[in-house]
Coordinates of C-alpha atoms (C1' of nucleotides) in Angstrom, one line a residue:
Chain A
M753 CA 84.6 89.3 103.7
S754 CA 81.1 89.0 106.0
D755 CA 81.4 92.8 105.7
T756 CA 80.9 93.4 102.0
D757 CA 78.2 91.4 102.4
K758 CA 75.9 93.7 103.8
K759 CA 73.5 94.6 102.0
S760 CA 74.5 97.7 99.9
P761 CA 73.2 101.2 100.6
S762 CA 71.5 102.6 97.5
N763 CA 73.5 104.0 95.4
F764 CA 73.5 106.1 91.6
I765 CA 75.5 103.4 89.9
R766 CA 73.3 100.4 91.5
D767 CA 70.3 102.0 90.0
I768 CA 71.9 102.4 86.5
I769 CA 73.3 98.6 86.5
D770 CA 69.8 97.2 88.1
S771 CA 67.7 99.2 85.5
D772 CA 70.5 97.7 82.8
L773 CA 70.2 94.7 83.3
S774 CA 66.3 94.7 83.9
S775 CA 65.9 96.2 80.0
G776 CA 68.2 93.6 78.8
K777 CA 71.1 95.8 78.1
R778 CA 73.7 94.1 79.4
A779 CA 73.5 90.3 81.0
E780 CA 76.2 90.8 83.4
V781 CA 78.2 93.3 85.1
I782 CA 82.3 93.4 84.9
T783 CA 84.5 96.2 86.3
R784 CA 87.7 96.8 86.7
F785 CA 89.6 98.9 88.7
P786 CA 92.6 101.4 86.5
P787 CA 95.9 102.0 88.4
E788 CA 98.3 104.1 87.0
P789 CA 101.2 102.4 87.9
N790 CA 102.7 106.1 88.8
G791 CA 102.4 106.0 92.8
Y792 CA 101.2 103.9 95.7
L793 CA 97.7 103.5 96.4
H794 CA 96.0 105.6 99.1
I795 CA 92.6 106.2 101.0
G796 CA 90.6 107.1 97.8
H797 CA 91.7 104.3 95.6
A798 CA 90.4 102.1 98.5
K799 CA 86.8 103.9 97.8
S800 CA 87.0 103.0 93.7
I801 CA 88.3 99.7 94.8
C802 CA 85.5 98.5 97.4
L803 CA 82.6 100.2 94.8
N804 CA 84.5 98.2 92.0
F805 CA 85.0 94.9 93.6
G806 CA 81.8 94.6 95.4
L807 CA 79.0 96.1 92.6
A808 CA 81.3 93.0 90.6
K809 CA 80.8 90.4 93.7
S810 CA 77.4 92.0 94.3
Y811 CA 75.9 91.2 90.8
S812 CA 77.7 87.7 90.6
G813 CA 80.0 89.3 87.7
K814 CA 84.1 90.1 87.8
C815 CA 86.5 93.0 88.4
N816 CA 89.6 93.6 86.9
L817 CA 92.4 94.7 87.3
R818 CA 94.1 96.6 85.5
F819 CA 97.5 99.2 85.1
D820 CA 96.7 101.6 83.0
D821 CA 100.6 102.3 81.6
T822 CA 100.1 104.3 79.1
N823 CA 103.3 107.0 79.9
P824 CA 106.2 104.7 80.4
A825 CA 107.7 108.6 81.7
K826 CA 106.2 107.8 84.8
E827 CA 105.3 104.6 85.7
E828 CA 107.8 101.7 86.9
Q829 CA 107.6 97.9 88.5
E830 CA 107.8 99.1 91.7
Y831 CA 104.6 100.6 91.8
I832 CA 102.7 97.0 90.0
D833 CA 104.1 95.7 92.7
S834 CA 103.4 97.8 95.8
I835 CA 99.5 98.1 94.1
Q836 CA 99.0 94.7 93.9
N837 CA 99.9 94.1 97.3
D838 CA 97.8 96.9 98.6
V839 CA 95.5 95.6 96.8
A840 CA 95.2 92.0 98.1
W841 CA 96.2 93.7 101.6
L842 CA 93.1 95.4 101.3
G843 CA 90.7 91.4 101.0
F844 CA 90.7 91.8 97.0
D845 CA 90.8 88.9 94.5
W846 CA 91.1 89.8 90.4
G847 CA 90.7 86.3 90.1
G848 CA 94.3 85.4 88.3
E849 CA 96.5 87.9 86.8
A850 CA 96.8 91.4 86.6
L851 CA 95.9 93.2 83.1
Y852 CA 98.0 95.5 81.3
A853 CA 97.3 97.9 78.6
S854 CA 100.1 98.0 77.5
D855 CA 99.1 94.8 75.9
Y856 CA 97.1 96.0 73.7
F857 CA 99.0 98.4 72.3
E858 CA 99.0 96.1 68.9
D859 CA 95.4 96.0 68.9
M860 CA 95.0 99.8 69.2
Y861 CA 97.5 100.6 66.6
E862 CA 95.9 98.5 64.1
W863 CA 92.3 100.4 65.4
A864 CA 94.1 103.7 64.9
K865 CA 95.1 102.8 61.3
R866 CA 91.3 102.1 60.8
L867 CA 90.4 105.7 61.8
I868 CA 93.5 107.5 59.8
K869 CA 91.7 104.9 56.5
A870 CA 88.3 106.1 57.6
D871 CA 89.6 109.9 57.4
L872 CA 89.1 110.3 61.2
A873 CA 92.7 111.1 62.3
Y874 CA 95.9 112.7 61.0
V875 CA 99.6 112.8 61.9
D876 CA 100.0 116.5 62.9
D877 CA 103.6 117.9 63.0
L878 CA 102.9 121.0 65.3
T879 CA 105.0 121.7 68.5
A880 CA 103.2 121.0 71.8
E881 CA 103.0 124.5 71.9
E882 CA 101.3 125.2 68.4
I883 CA 98.7 122.6 69.5
R884 CA 97.7 124.8 72.6
A885 CA 97.5 128.1 71.3
Y886 CA 96.0 126.0 68.1
R887 CA 92.7 124.5 70.7
G888 CA 91.7 128.0 71.5
T889 CA 90.6 129.0 74.9
L890 CA 87.3 127.7 76.7
T891 CA 85.5 131.1 75.9
T892 CA 87.0 130.6 72.0
P893 CA 86.8 128.2 69.3
G894 CA 90.6 126.6 68.1
K895 CA 92.1 126.3 64.5
E896 CA 92.5 123.8 62.3
S897 CA 95.8 122.8 61.7
P898 CA 98.1 123.2 58.4
Y899 CA 98.4 119.4 58.6
R900 CA 94.5 118.7 59.1
T901 CA 94.3 118.1 55.3
R902 CA 97.1 115.6 54.7
S903 CA 95.2 112.2 52.0
A904 CA 94.8 109.0 54.3
Q905 CA 97.4 107.6 52.1
E906 CA 100.0 110.3 53.3
N907 CA 99.2 109.8 56.9
L908 CA 99.0 106.1 57.4
E909 CA 102.6 105.6 55.8
L910 CA 103.7 109.2 58.2
F911 CA 102.5 107.2 61.4
E912 CA 104.2 104.1 60.3
K913 CA 107.2 105.7 60.6
M914 CA 105.9 107.4 64.1
K915 CA 106.1 103.7 65.2
D916 CA 108.8 102.4 63.5
G917 CA 111.3 105.3 65.6
E918 CA 111.8 107.3 62.0
F919 CA 110.4 111.0 64.1
P920 CA 112.4 112.3 67.5
D921 CA 110.0 112.7 70.4
G922 CA 107.2 115.5 70.1
A923 CA 108.0 115.9 66.4
K924 CA 105.1 114.6 64.9
T925 CA 101.7 113.4 67.0
L926 CA 98.3 111.4 65.6
R927 CA 95.0 113.2 66.2
A928 CA 91.3 112.8 66.1
K929 CA 89.7 115.0 63.6
I930 CA 87.1 116.4 65.5
D931 CA 86.3 119.5 66.0
L932 CA 87.9 122.8 66.5
T933 CA 85.3 124.5 68.0
S934 CA 83.1 122.6 70.4
G935 CA 82.7 123.8 73.5
N936 CA 84.6 120.7 75.2
L937 CA 87.7 120.9 74.6
N938 CA 88.7 117.9 74.9
M939 CA 86.4 117.4 71.3
R940 CA 89.0 119.8 69.9
D941 CA 91.3 117.5 68.0
P942 CA 92.5 115.3 71.0
V943 CA 95.8 114.1 70.5
M944 CA 95.8 109.8 70.1
Y945 CA 99.4 109.0 69.9
R946 CA 102.6 111.1 70.7
I947 CA 106.4 109.6 70.3
V948 CA 108.2 109.1 73.8
R949 CA 111.2 107.4 74.2
A950 CA 111.3 106.0 77.7
V951 CA 111.4 102.2 78.9
H952 CA 108.0 101.2 80.0
P953 CA 108.3 99.0 83.1
R954 CA 106.5 95.7 80.5
Q955 CA 107.2 96.5 77.2
G956 CA 110.7 97.3 77.3
D957 CA 111.5 99.4 74.2
K958 CA 109.9 98.2 72.1
W959 CA 107.8 101.0 71.3
C960 CA 108.7 104.5 71.1
I961 CA 104.6 105.9 70.7
Y962 CA 102.6 105.5 73.0
P963 CA 98.7 106.4 73.0
M964 CA 96.7 108.8 75.6
Y965 CA 94.8 107.8 78.4
D966 CA 91.2 109.2 75.9
W967 CA 92.5 107.0 73.1
A968 CA 93.3 103.8 75.1
H969 CA 90.7 104.6 77.8
G970 CA 87.8 102.8 76.2
L971 CA 89.2 99.9 74.1
E972 CA 91.2 98.6 77.3
D973 CA 87.7 98.4 78.7
S974 CA 86.0 97.1 75.3
I975 CA 88.6 93.7 75.0
E976 CA 88.3 93.0 78.9
G977 CA 84.3 93.7 78.4
I978 CA 83.8 95.8 80.5
T979 CA 80.2 96.7 81.2
H980 CA 80.4 99.5 83.1
S981 CA 83.3 101.6 83.7
I982 CA 83.5 103.6 86.4
C983 CA 85.6 106.4 87.1
T984 CA 85.9 109.5 89.2
L985 CA 84.0 113.2 88.1
E986 CA 86.7 114.7 86.4
F987 CA 86.1 112.6 83.1
E988 CA 82.7 113.3 82.8
D989 CA 84.2 115.8 79.9
H990 CA 86.0 113.0 78.0
R991 CA 82.7 111.0 78.4
P992 CA 81.5 112.5 75.0
L993 CA 85.3 111.4 73.4
Y994 CA 85.1 107.8 75.5
D995 CA 81.8 107.7 73.5
W996 CA 83.2 109.2 69.5
F997 CA 86.1 107.3 69.5
L998 CA 84.4 103.8 70.2
N999 CA 81.4 104.9 67.6
Q1000 CA 84.3 104.6 65.3
L1001 CA 85.0 101.0 65.8
P1002 CA 81.7 99.8 65.7
E1003 CA 81.8 96.3 65.8
L1004 CA 83.7 97.5 69.0
H1005 CA 82.1 96.1 72.5
H1006 CA 81.1 99.7 73.7
P1007 CA 81.2 100.1 78.3
R1008 CA 79.3 102.8 79.9
Q1009 CA 80.8 105.2 81.6
I1010 CA 80.4 106.5 84.8
E1011 CA 81.1 108.7 86.9
F1012 CA 81.5 109.8 90.7
A1013 CA 83.3 111.7 93.5
R1014 CA 86.9 111.0 94.3
L1015 CA 87.3 110.7 98.4
N1016 CA 88.4 113.3 100.0
I1017 CA 88.8 113.7 104.0
N1018 CA 89.3 116.1 105.4
Y1019 CA 92.9 117.1 107.6
T1020 CA 94.5 115.4 104.9
V1021 CA 95.6 115.3 101.3
M1022 CA 94.4 113.1 98.6
S1023 CA 96.0 113.9 95.2
K1024 CA 99.1 112.2 94.2
R1025 CA 101.2 114.9 93.0
M1026 CA 101.1 116.4 96.8
L1027 CA 101.6 112.5 98.1
M1028 CA 104.8 112.4 95.9
Q1029 CA 106.3 115.6 97.2
L1030 CA 106.1 114.8 101.0
V1031 CA 107.5 111.5 99.9
K1032 CA 109.9 113.4 97.7
D1033 CA 111.1 116.5 100.0
K1034 CA 111.0 114.0 103.2
H1035 CA 108.6 115.7 105.5
V1036 CA 107.6 111.8 105.9
S1037 CA 110.0 108.6 106.3
G1038 CA 108.4 107.1 102.9
W1039 CA 105.3 105.9 101.2
D1040 CA 104.8 104.0 104.3
D1041 CA 104.6 106.8 107.0
P1042 CA 102.0 105.8 109.4
R1043 CA 101.1 109.7 108.6
M1044 CA 100.6 109.4 105.0
P1045 CA 96.7 107.9 103.8
S1046 CA 98.6 105.7 101.7
I1047 CA 97.5 102.0 102.0
S1048 CA 101.0 101.0 103.3
G1049 CA 101.1 104.1 105.0
M1050 CA 97.4 103.0 107.0
K1051 CA 99.0 99.3 107.5
R1052 CA 101.8 100.5 109.4
R1053 CA 99.5 102.8 111.5
G1054 CA 97.7 99.5 112.4
Y1055 CA 94.2 100.0 110.3
T1056 CA 92.6 96.7 109.3
P1057 CA 91.6 96.3 105.9
E1058 CA 88.3 95.2 107.4
S1059 CA 87.8 99.0 109.0
I1060 CA 88.9 100.9 105.5
R1061 CA 86.1 98.7 103.9
D1062 CA 83.2 99.6 106.3
F1063 CA 84.7 103.0 105.7
C1064 CA 84.3 102.8 102.3
G1065 CA 80.7 101.2 102.4
R1066 CA 79.6 104.0 104.5
I1067 CA 80.5 106.8 102.8
G1068 CA 78.2 106.2 100.3
V1069 CA 78.4 106.7 96.8
A1070 CA 77.6 109.8 95.0
K1071 CA 78.4 112.9 92.4
V1072 CA 78.7 115.8 94.6
A1073 CA 82.4 117.1 96.0
S1074 CA 82.2 116.6 99.0
T1075 CA 85.0 115.8 102.1
V1076 CA 84.4 113.1 105.4
D1077 CA 85.3 113.8 108.4
I1078 CA 87.9 111.7 109.3
A1079 CA 86.5 111.2 112.5
L1080 CA 84.6 108.6 110.3
L1081 CA 87.7 106.5 109.2
E1082 CA 88.7 106.1 112.9
H1083 CA 85.5 105.6 114.0
C1084 CA 85.2 102.5 112.1
L1085 CA 89.1 101.8 112.8
R1086 CA 88.0 101.9 116.7
E1087 CA 85.1 99.8 116.3
D1088 CA 87.1 97.3 114.2
L1089 CA 89.7 97.2 116.6
N1090 CA 87.7 97.1 119.6
K1091 CA 86.3 93.6 118.9
R1092 CA 89.7 91.5 117.9
A1093 CA 93.0 93.6 119.5
L1094 CA 93.9 92.1 122.8
R1095 CA 94.4 94.9 125.9
R1096 CA 97.5 95.2 127.4
M1097 CA 99.4 97.5 129.3
A1098 CA 101.5 99.9 129.2
V1099 CA 103.4 103.2 130.8
L1100 CA 103.9 106.1 128.1
K1101 CA 105.7 108.9 130.9
P1102 CA 105.7 106.5 133.8
L1103 CA 106.3 107.8 137.0
K1104 CA 107.1 105.7 139.7
V1105 CA 105.1 104.1 142.5
V1106 CA 106.6 102.4 145.8
I1107 CA 103.9 100.8 147.6
D1108 CA 105.1 100.9 150.7
N1109 CA 103.7 98.4 152.8
Y1110 CA 104.5 95.9 149.9
P1111 CA 106.9 92.8 151.4
E1112 CA 109.9 94.1 149.7
D1113 CA 110.6 90.7 147.8
Q1114 CA 107.4 89.5 146.6
V1115 CA 106.1 89.3 143.3
E1116 CA 102.7 87.8 142.6
W1117 CA 101.4 86.7 138.7
F1118 CA 97.7 88.1 138.0
D1119 CA 95.2 86.8 135.3
G1120 CA 94.6 89.7 132.7
E1121 CA 92.1 88.8 130.7
N1122 CA 92.5 89.8 127.2
N1123 CA 89.7 91.2 125.6
P1124 CA 86.7 91.9 127.8
E1125 CA 85.1 92.3 124.3
D1126 CA 85.6 88.4 123.5
P1127 CA 84.7 85.8 125.7
E1128 CA 87.2 83.8 124.0
S1129 CA 90.1 85.6 124.2
G1130 CA 91.4 84.2 128.0
T1131 CA 93.9 85.7 129.7
R1132 CA 97.6 86.5 130.5
K1133 CA 99.8 86.6 133.3
I1134 CA 100.9 89.5 134.6
P1135 CA 103.6 90.3 137.4
F1136 CA 102.7 92.8 140.5
S1137 CA 105.8 93.6 142.8
R1138 CA 106.3 96.5 145.4
E1139 CA 107.5 99.2 143.2
L1140 CA 105.6 99.7 140.1
W1141 CA 105.3 102.8 137.3
I1142 CA 102.2 104.5 136.7
E1143 CA 101.1 107.5 133.9
Q1144 CA 102.6 110.8 135.1
D1145 CA 99.0 111.9 133.8
D1146 CA 97.7 109.6 136.7
F1147 CA 99.0 111.7 139.5
R1148 CA 97.9 114.8 140.7
E1149 CA 99.3 117.1 144.2
E1150 CA 95.9 118.4 144.3
A1151 CA 92.6 116.9 142.7
P1152 CA 91.6 119.5 140.8
N1153 CA 87.5 118.9 141.1
K1154 CA 85.3 116.2 142.5
K1155 CA 85.2 114.7 138.8
Y1156 CA 88.7 113.5 139.4
F1157 CA 89.5 110.4 140.6
R1158 CA 92.8 109.9 140.0
L1159 CA 95.7 109.4 142.4
A1160 CA 96.3 112.7 144.2
P1161 CA 97.2 112.5 148.2
G1162 CA 94.9 110.9 150.2
K1163 CA 92.9 109.3 147.1
E1164 CA 92.5 105.4 146.1
V1165 CA 92.5 103.6 142.9
R1166 CA 92.1 100.6 142.1
L1167 CA 95.2 99.0 139.8
K1168 CA 93.8 97.1 136.7
H1169 CA 93.6 93.3 137.8
A1170 CA 95.6 94.0 141.6
Y1171 CA 94.3 95.7 144.5
Y1172 CA 93.2 99.2 145.7
I1173 CA 96.1 101.4 146.3
K1174 CA 96.2 104.7 148.7
C1175 CA 98.5 107.9 147.9
V1176 CA 100.4 108.7 151.6
D1177 CA 103.1 110.5 150.1
Y1178 CA 105.3 111.7 147.2
K1179 CA 108.2 113.5 146.6
K1180 CA 109.1 116.6 144.6
D1181 CA 112.2 118.2 143.0
E1182 CA 111.5 121.6 144.1
S1183 CA 113.6 123.0 142.2
T1184 CA 111.8 121.9 138.4
G1185 CA 108.2 120.4 140.0
E1186 CA 109.0 117.6 139.4
I1187 CA 107.6 114.6 141.0
L1188 CA 110.2 112.3 141.8
E1189 CA 107.7 108.9 143.1
V1190 CA 104.6 108.6 145.0
H1191 CA 104.2 106.5 147.9
C1192 CA 100.8 104.4 148.2
T1193 CA 100.1 102.4 150.7
Y1194 CA 97.6 98.6 149.0
D1195 CA 95.0 96.7 150.1
P1196 CA 95.7 93.5 150.3
A1197 CA 91.0 92.5 150.9
S1198 CA 91.4 94.8 147.1
R1199 CA 93.4 91.7 145.7
G1200 CA 92.3 91.2 142.7
G1201 CA 90.6 94.8 142.6
G1202 CA 87.4 94.6 143.9
T1203 CA 86.4 94.8 148.1
D1204 CA 83.3 93.0 149.3
D1205 CA 82.8 96.1 151.7
G1206 CA 81.1 98.2 148.7
R1207 CA 83.3 100.9 148.9
K1208 CA 83.5 102.8 145.6
V1209 CA 86.8 103.2 143.6
K1210 CA 85.8 104.9 141.1
G1211 CA 89.4 105.5 139.5
T1212 CA 91.4 102.7 137.6
S1213 CA 95.1 103.3 136.6
H1214 CA 96.9 100.7 134.4
W1215 CA 100.7 99.9 135.8
V1216 CA 104.0 98.7 135.1
S1217 CA 106.0 96.5 137.5
A1218 CA 109.3 98.7 137.9
S1219 CA 111.4 95.1 137.1
H1220 CA 109.7 93.2 134.5
G1221 CA 108.5 96.4 132.3
V1222 CA 110.2 96.1 129.1
K1223 CA 111.3 99.9 128.2
S1224 CA 110.2 100.4 124.2
E1225 CA 110.4 103.1 122.5
V1226 CA 106.7 104.5 121.5
R1227 CA 105.9 106.5 117.8
L1228 CA 102.9 108.4 119.3
Y1229 CA 101.0 109.8 115.6
S1230 CA 98.7 112.6 115.6
H1231 CA 97.2 114.0 111.9
L1232 CA 100.1 115.4 109.9
F1233 CA 97.7 118.8 108.8
S1234 CA 96.6 120.6 111.5
A1235 CA 94.2 122.5 109.2
E1236 CA 91.4 120.7 107.7
T1237 CA 91.7 121.9 104.8
P1238 CA 95.6 121.9 104.2
G1239 CA 96.6 124.7 102.6
A1240 CA 93.1 127.1 102.6
A1241 CA 95.3 129.8 104.0
T1242 CA 98.4 130.3 102.3
G1243 CA 97.9 128.4 98.8
N1244 CA 100.9 126.2 100.2
F1245 CA 99.2 122.5 101.8
L1246 CA 102.9 122.4 103.5
D1247 CA 102.3 125.0 105.9
D1248 CA 100.4 123.4 107.5
I1249 CA 101.5 120.4 108.8
D1250 CA 101.9 119.9 111.7
A1251 CA 105.4 119.8 113.4
D1252 CA 104.1 117.6 116.4
S1253 CA 102.1 115.2 114.1
L1254 CA 105.0 112.3 115.9
E1255 CA 106.6 112.8 119.1
I1256 CA 108.8 109.7 120.2
L1257 CA 108.4 108.0 123.2
T1258 CA 111.8 106.3 124.3
D1259 CA 111.1 105.9 127.8
A1260 CA 107.7 104.2 127.7
L1261 CA 107.7 100.6 129.5
V1262 CA 105.8 97.8 129.1
E1263 CA 104.2 94.5 130.4
P1264 CA 106.3 91.3 129.2
A1265 CA 103.4 89.9 127.4
L1266 CA 103.9 93.0 124.8
A1267 CA 107.7 92.1 124.4
E1268 CA 106.5 89.1 121.8
E1269 CA 103.8 90.6 119.5
A1270 CA 104.3 90.6 116.0
A1271 CA 104.8 93.2 113.6
F1272 CA 101.7 94.9 112.4
A1273 CA 100.0 93.2 114.9
G1274 CA 97.0 95.7 116.8
V1275 CA 96.6 96.2 120.1
Q1276 CA 95.2 98.1 122.5
F1277 CA 96.8 100.2 125.6
L1278 CA 95.0 99.8 128.2
R1279 CA 92.9 103.5 128.8
Q1280 CA 95.4 105.1 126.3
G1281 CA 94.5 103.9 122.8
Y1282 CA 95.4 101.2 119.8
F1283 CA 98.5 100.7 119.3
C1284 CA 100.5 98.0 116.5
V1285 CA 104.0 96.8 116.9
D1286 CA 105.9 98.8 114.0
P1287 CA 108.5 96.0 111.8
D1288 CA 111.3 98.7 112.7
S1289 CA 111.4 96.6 116.3
T1290 CA 114.0 94.3 117.1
K1291 CA 113.6 91.7 120.4
D1292 CA 116.0 94.1 122.5
R1293 CA 113.2 97.1 121.8
P1294 CA 110.5 96.7 120.7
V1295 CA 108.6 99.9 119.3
F1296 CA 105.1 100.6 118.7
N1297 CA 102.7 103.3 117.0
R1298 CA 100.2 104.7 117.9
T1299 CA 97.3 103.8 115.5
V1300 CA 94.1 106.3 117.0
T1301 CA 93.8 107.2 120.5
L1302 CA 91.4 105.8 122.4
R1303 CA 88.0 108.4 123.7
D1304 CA 88.9 110.3 125.9
T1305 CA 85.6 111.6 127.7
W1306 CA 87.5 112.8 130.9
A1307 CA 90.1 115.0 128.1
K1308 CA 86.9 116.6 127.0
V1309 CA 86.0 117.3 130.6
E1310 CA 89.0 118.9 131.7
K1311 CA 89.5 121.2 128.9
Q1312 CA 85.9 122.5 129.3
G1313 CA 86.8 123.3 133.3
Chain B
rU1236 C1' 74.3 132.2 76.8
rG1237 C1' 82.3 128.0 76.4
rG1238 C1' 81.3 123.7 78.1
rG1239 C1' 80.4 119.7 81.5
rA1240 C1' 78.4 118.7 86.3
rC1241 C1' 76.0 119.5 91.3
rG1242 C1' 73.3 121.7 95.6
rU1243 C1' 68.6 117.4 101.6
rC1244 C1' 71.0 118.6 109.3
rG1245 C1' 78.0 120.3 111.1
rG1246 C1' 80.3 116.0 108.1
rC1247 C1' 78.2 112.1 104.9
rA1248 C1' 73.9 110.5 102.6
rA1249 C1' 68.9 107.8 101.8
rG1250 C1' 64.6 109.3 99.3
rC1251 C1' 62.4 109.1 92.2
rG1252 C1' 54.4 112.8 93.5
rG1253 C1' 51.1 110.9 99.1
rU1254 C1' 56.9 109.2 104.9
rU1255 C1' 56.6 112.1 111.3
rA1256 C1' 62.3 113.6 105.5
rA1257 C1' 65.7 107.1 106.7
rG1258 C1' 70.5 105.2 108.7
rC1259 C1' 76.3 107.0 109.9
rC1260 C1' 80.3 110.2 112.3
rU1261 C1' 80.4 114.6 115.4
rC1262 C1' 77.9 116.6 118.8
rC1263 C1' 74.8 117.0 124.1
rG1264 C1' 72.3 113.9 127.8
rG1265 C1' 71.9 109.6 131.0
rU1266 C1' 72.4 104.6 131.9
rU1267 C1' 76.5 100.9 132.8
rU1268 C1' 81.0 99.2 133.9
rU1269 C1' 87.9 96.6 137.6
rU1270 C1' 89.6 101.0 130.6
rG1271 C1' 86.7 108.3 132.0
rG1272 C1' 87.3 102.5 126.3
rA1273 C1' 83.0 99.4 125.1
rG1274 C1' 77.7 98.9 125.6
rC1275 C1' 72.7 100.4 126.3
rC1276 C1' 69.1 104.6 126.1
rG1277 C1' 67.7 109.3 125.1
rG1278 C1' 68.1 113.8 121.9
rC1279 C1' 69.5 116.2 117.4
rA1280 C1' 66.1 119.6 109.3
rU1281 C1' 58.2 121.8 110.7
rA1282 C1' 63.0 121.1 106.4
rC1283 C1' 65.1 119.8 101.6
rG1284 C1' 70.3 126.9 97.7
rC1285 C1' 66.4 130.7 96.5
rA1286 C1' 62.2 132.6 93.9
rG1287 C1' 57.8 131.3 90.9
rG1288 C1' 54.9 127.8 88.8
rU1289 C1' 52.1 123.3 87.8
rU1290 C1' 49.3 119.7 91.2
rC1291 C1' 44.1 117.4 95.5
rG1292 C1' 48.9 116.8 96.9
rA1293 C1' 56.6 118.5 95.4
rA1294 C1' 62.4 117.4 98.5
rU1295 C1' 60.7 115.1 94.1
rC1296 C1' 57.5 117.9 88.2
rC1297 C1' 58.7 122.9 85.4
rU1298 C1' 60.6 127.9 84.9
rG1299 C1' 64.2 131.6 85.9
rC1300 C1' 67.8 133.0 89.6
rC1301 C1' 71.9 132.0 93.2
rG1302 C1' 76.3 129.0 94.1
rU1303 C1' 80.0 125.3 94.0
rC1304 C1' 82.9 122.1 91.5
rC1305 C1' 85.4 120.7 87.2
rC1306 C1' 88.2 121.0 81.4
rA1307 C1' 93.1 125.2 77.8
rG1308 C1' 99.0 118.2 79.2
rC1309 C1' 102.6 115.2 73.4
rC1310 C1' 99.0 113.0 82.1
rA1311 C1' 95.4 109.9 83.9

RNA sequence: UGGGACGUCGGCAAGCGGUUAAGCCUCCGGUUUUUGGAGCCGGCAUACGCAGGUUCGAAUCCUGCCGUCCCAGCCA
């Protein structure tokens, strides 16, 4: 994993760790990535994963993968499995078994009883609505629950009965006794346990009370000996509570919580709720739809783990809520793929070319380099014959300007790896305007794609032999959303879904070598972009997903006129 | 005067009292090229939210404004 070995740029978390290490406050660095298994991982999680595992690696410490499975109502084994797959795919190793907050439930329960005995927690009979009303508002203090003064003994008995299932769901809660007047709402007697009868993915129906995040999380970190507990900005307000709980159990190891800004990227959404909605309402084909920012979607799109890690390293870590340009993500992708993707020719929107002076039944096999960026990558054979397919975009009835150097009547272009051809004629359906076929002559002296006469042929087209081309399906993906900030205009992010974010081409023709690629393999279709083999592919009918286009300066020039 | 945090180039982001205010993406030129790809070269903040103050010296320290984000789940 050489990319994460690069010297990491300075950031405030490293500063804190450096200072904790040099002051002797800490002797090692232990971090953790603590997902709740209630959805699939996305690129935002990747930032956190790279941060936590990266820190552990660079300080020779360790990073745990811990499922924060404290709410069985939302959690499922499917997510536990997918999360482990995704973290592993990203290239990280959590050293053995994943850990689970639910494995600590027994300890947490005992510690809760300690707080009760110390008169620091009480069982409350208020309903959820009542608790909300008693909590006050942002600007007005809350008031104490009438049950706040129960004796420690009574609380202990009640809490045990809660655990033993003697009360219905929601009937009682265990609350910490802190301060109803605090300006920080989290300190207004937060709920520690609620009664929920739901089947837990790992604990089954063993428990009917479940700890809340604030009570559980610091304990989980403590048990695991976490030194630096890194989370996102919205937990800043929770840090006083994180510390308060741990301070009530002074013999416990007390990690330091540090908050950083979560990742936002333009033209996409990152909240689990929205991603879930896209999947459930079928705006996309699933969590692994190639337009999703989920790790599984990105994998299917053709992203490489290396490119994602590189991206996470480049965006930095800070406390400013910011939005990264998706162009940076795509840049990291192209940079990685450019080094390694095999070059192939594929005609997406075919136009027939007949080479009038080429022998009727002749076939030549040219050698094409697999990747000019990598001399070691070798070559493959490409068949050439009298009838070929070229891209519709590579022919015009009339050259628009002197900068245009593609095919047009009287103009000469190079067929990559093959010959120069000159357009001598073309057929057109006058009623529809459709170009039916183009007739050319080739120059035998240009075999291989060049001549000795110093003739300049600036245009190079990709092509596929008509009799050898393999019919394929090509799925052209673009950004799922057409607005930089989905929902900014109407308040509903769904309004900004781009109806054209997927274009399916069913008549594409690819060179024979392309029919042999394995699923997820990334290749470059010359002059067009990077594509990968979709798992929907069959022997008879390959399916390719466009990962990302190549940069296209001609398109830019044309746009500007 | 509810609490917490944050404001450095179009977008990220270094900088921690003395720097010509890093780097990356985008963008714009040029060069090169059998991918209008890639590569290579160059350009792009006299300026650090604003206003004062401290100091020989401030993006860095202080004060006051202004702006943005987060918090009222028995979610995490």
